[in-house]
Amino acid sequence: MKNYEKSVCRKFSVQVYNWLKSRYSDDLYDFLVLEDENFVSMKIKINMKKEDYEKRGIGILNYIIKTCRIPDLIKVNWRYNRKIFEISVLCEE
């Protein structure tokens, strides 16, 4: 991964964290960032009800997809299970 792309991924992870913290500070369960030479990965866990998941969860996914500077770099996986909404974002070439 090139230095510019890695820098974009790092800044994006900080941006997503700040946005989540400002909107879902009480519900944010876990936010983990892993970094290697070839990728930057984010794992997000949020505690929410099924009714909230249908509105807020999809809103979070849309925010992540639309605000990345280089959308071709990211791959997003998500699932909802037992009141926990999990999002995995992999940023790589």
PDB file of C-alpha atoms in Angstrom:
ATOM      1  CA  MET A   1       0.000   0.000   0.000  1.00  0.00           C
ATOM      2  CA  LYS A   2       1.336   3.420  -0.930  1.00  0.00           C
ATOM      3  CA  ASN A   3       1.978   6.031   1.747  1.00  0.00           C
ATOM      4  CA  TYR A   4      -0.707   8.376   0.420  1.00  0.00           C
ATOM      5  CA  GLU A   5      -3.369   5.669   0.423  1.00  0.00           C
ATOM      6  CA  LYS A   6      -2.364   4.519   3.895  1.00  0.00           C
ATOM      7  CA  SER A   7      -2.544   8.118   5.135  1.00  0.00           C
ATOM      8  CA  VAL A   8      -6.034   8.476   3.640  1.00  0.00           C
ATOM      9  CA  CYS A   9      -7.121   5.269   5.394  1.00  0.00           C
ATOM     10  CA  ARG A  10      -5.732   6.439   8.750  1.00  0.00           C
ATOM     11  CA  LYS A  11      -7.447   9.819   8.499  1.00  0.00           C
ATOM     12  CA  PHE A  12     -10.659   8.108   7.457  1.00  0.00           C
ATOM     13  CA  SER A  13     -10.590   5.834  10.520  1.00  0.00           C
ATOM     14  CA  VAL A  14     -10.167   8.863  12.813  1.00  0.00           C
ATOM     15  CA  GLN A  15     -12.990  10.665  10.997  1.00  0.00           C
ATOM     16  CA  VAL A  16     -15.359   7.699  11.374  1.00  0.00           C
ATOM     17  CA  TYR A  17     -14.479   7.332  15.061  1.00  0.00           C
ATOM     18  CA  ASN A  18     -15.135  11.020  15.794  1.00  0.00           C
ATOM     19  CA  TRP A  19     -18.421  10.937  13.892  1.00  0.00           C
ATOM     20  CA  LEU A  20     -19.602   7.808  15.720  1.00  0.00           C
ATOM     21  CA  LYS A  21     -18.539   9.188  19.094  1.00  0.00           C
ATOM     22  CA  SER A  22     -20.441  12.434  18.513  1.00  0.00           C
ATOM     23  CA  ARG A  23     -23.665  10.654  17.490  1.00  0.00           C
ATOM     24  CA  TYR A  24     -23.643   7.335  19.325  1.00  0.00           C
ATOM     25  CA  SER A  25     -21.465   7.901  22.379  1.00  0.00           C
ATOM     26  CA  ASP A  26     -23.745   5.897  24.698  1.00  0.00           C
ATOM     27  CA  ASP A  27     -24.299   3.031  22.268  1.00  0.00           C
ATOM     28  CA  LEU A  28     -20.746   2.679  20.918  1.00  0.00           C
ATOM     29  CA  TYR A  29     -19.565  -0.650  22.253  1.00  0.00           C
ATOM     30  CA  ASP A  30     -16.208  -1.166  20.600  1.00  0.00           C
ATOM     31  CA  PHE A  31     -14.014   0.510  17.986  1.00  0.00           C
ATOM     32  CA  LEU A  32     -10.826  -1.257  16.944  1.00  0.00           C
ATOM     33  CA  VAL A  33      -8.287  -0.204  14.316  1.00  0.00           C
ATOM     34  CA  LEU A  34      -5.654  -2.639  13.070  1.00  0.00           C
ATOM     35  CA  GLU A  35      -2.849  -1.547  10.817  1.00  0.00           C
ATOM     36  CA  ASP A  36      -0.313  -3.470   8.749  1.00  0.00           C
ATOM     37  CA  GLU A  37       1.940  -2.681   5.799  1.00  0.00           C
ATOM     38  CA  ASN A  38      -0.773  -3.627   3.325  1.00  0.00           C
ATOM     39  CA  PHE A  39      -4.018  -2.561   4.981  1.00  0.00           C
ATOM     40  CA  VAL A  40      -5.850  -0.575   7.640  1.00  0.00           C
ATOM     41  CA  SER A  41      -8.850  -2.298   9.185  1.00  0.00           C
ATOM     42  CA  MET A  42     -11.652  -0.952  11.388  1.00  0.00           C
ATOM     43  CA  LYS A  43     -14.059  -3.030  13.427  1.00  0.00           C
ATOM     44  CA  ILE A  44     -17.061  -1.285  14.969  1.00  0.00           C
ATOM     45  CA  LYS A  45     -19.594  -2.741  17.381  1.00  0.00           C
ATOM     46  CA  ILE A  46     -22.670  -0.762  18.359  1.00  0.00           C
ATOM     47  CA  ASN A  47     -25.419  -1.804  20.739  1.00  0.00           C
ATOM     48  CA  MET A  48     -28.835  -0.992  19.233  1.00  0.00           C
ATOM     49  CA  LYS A  49     -32.379  -2.289  19.038  1.00  0.00           C
ATOM     50  CA  LYS A  50     -33.756  -3.833  15.865  1.00  0.00           C
ATOM     51  CA  GLU A  51     -35.947  -0.779  15.176  1.00  0.00           C
ATOM     52  CA  ASP A  52     -32.890   1.487  15.467  1.00  0.00           C
ATOM     53  CA  TYR A  53     -30.812  -0.819  13.293  1.00  0.00           C
ATOM     54  CA  GLU A  54     -33.183  -0.382  10.378  1.00  0.00           C
ATOM     55  CA  LYS A  55     -32.722   3.412  10.453  1.00  0.00           C
ATOM     56  CA  ARG A  56     -29.418   4.166  12.166  1.00  0.00           C
ATOM     57  CA  GLY A  57     -27.469   1.122  11.032  1.00  0.00           C
ATOM     58  CA  ILE A  58     -28.102   1.777   7.375  1.00  0.00           C
ATOM     59  CA  GLY A  59     -27.287   5.463   7.972  1.00  0.00           C
ATOM     60  CA  ILE A  60     -23.912   4.508   9.447  1.00  0.00           C
ATOM     61  CA  LEU A  61     -23.144   2.291   6.466  1.00  0.00           C
ATOM     62  CA  ASN A  62     -24.099   5.064   4.042  1.00  0.00           C
ATOM     63  CA  TYR A  63     -21.886   7.539   5.914  1.00  0.00           C
ATOM     64  CA  ILE A  64     -18.893   5.200   5.745  1.00  0.00           C
ATOM     65  CA  ILE A  65     -19.352   4.499   2.047  1.00  0.00           C
ATOM     66  CA  LYS A  66     -20.047   8.087   0.964  1.00  0.00           C
ATOM     67  CA  THR A  67     -17.360   9.912   2.960  1.00  0.00           C
ATOM     68  CA  CYS A  68     -14.293   7.894   1.974  1.00  0.00           C
ATOM     69  CA  ARG A  69     -12.077   9.941  -0.340  1.00  0.00           C
ATOM     70  CA  ILE A  70     -11.094   6.920  -2.398  1.00  0.00           C
ATOM     71  CA  PRO A  71     -14.102   4.566  -2.254  1.00  0.00           C
ATOM     72  CA  ASP A  72     -12.324   1.889  -4.301  1.00  0.00           C
ATOM     73  CA  LEU A  73      -9.987   1.287  -1.340  1.00  0.00           C
ATOM     74  CA  ILE A  74     -12.620   0.128   1.138  1.00  0.00           C
ATOM     75  CA  LYS A  75     -14.580  -3.074   1.552  1.00  0.00           C
ATOM     76  CA  VAL A  76     -17.432  -3.016   4.047  1.00  0.00           C
ATOM     77  CA  ASN A  77     -19.016  -6.034   5.740  1.00  0.00           C
ATOM     78  CA  TRP A  78     -21.775  -5.827   8.337  1.00  0.00           C
ATOM     79  CA  ARG A  79     -24.165  -7.949  10.336  1.00  0.00           C
ATOM     80  CA  TYR A  80     -26.773  -7.553  13.037  1.00  0.00           C
ATOM     81  CA  ASN A  81     -27.002 -10.208  15.737  1.00  0.00           C
ATOM     82  CA  ARG A  82     -28.561 -10.071  19.213  1.00  0.00           C
ATOM     83  CA  LYS A  83     -28.715  -6.291  19.571  1.00  0.00           C
ATOM     84  CA  ILE A  84     -25.136  -5.848  18.352  1.00  0.00           C
ATOM     85  CA  PHE A  85     -24.506  -4.205  14.984  1.00  0.00           C
ATOM     86  CA  GLU A  86     -21.023  -5.102  13.722  1.00  0.00           C
ATOM     87  CA  ILE A  87     -19.251  -3.334  10.871  1.00  0.00           C
ATOM     88  CA  SER A  88     -15.887  -4.329   9.442  1.00  0.00           C
ATOM     89  CA  VAL A  89     -14.121  -1.934   7.083  1.00  0.00           C
ATOM     90  CA  LEU A  90     -11.009  -3.078   5.245  1.00  0.00           C
ATOM     91  CA  CYS A  91      -8.982  -0.368   3.548  1.00  0.00           C
ATOM     92  CA  GLU A  92      -6.443  -1.775   1.090  1.00  0.00           C
ATOM     93  CA  GLU A  93      -5.299  -1.605  -2.512  1.00  0.00           C
TER      94      GLU A  93
END
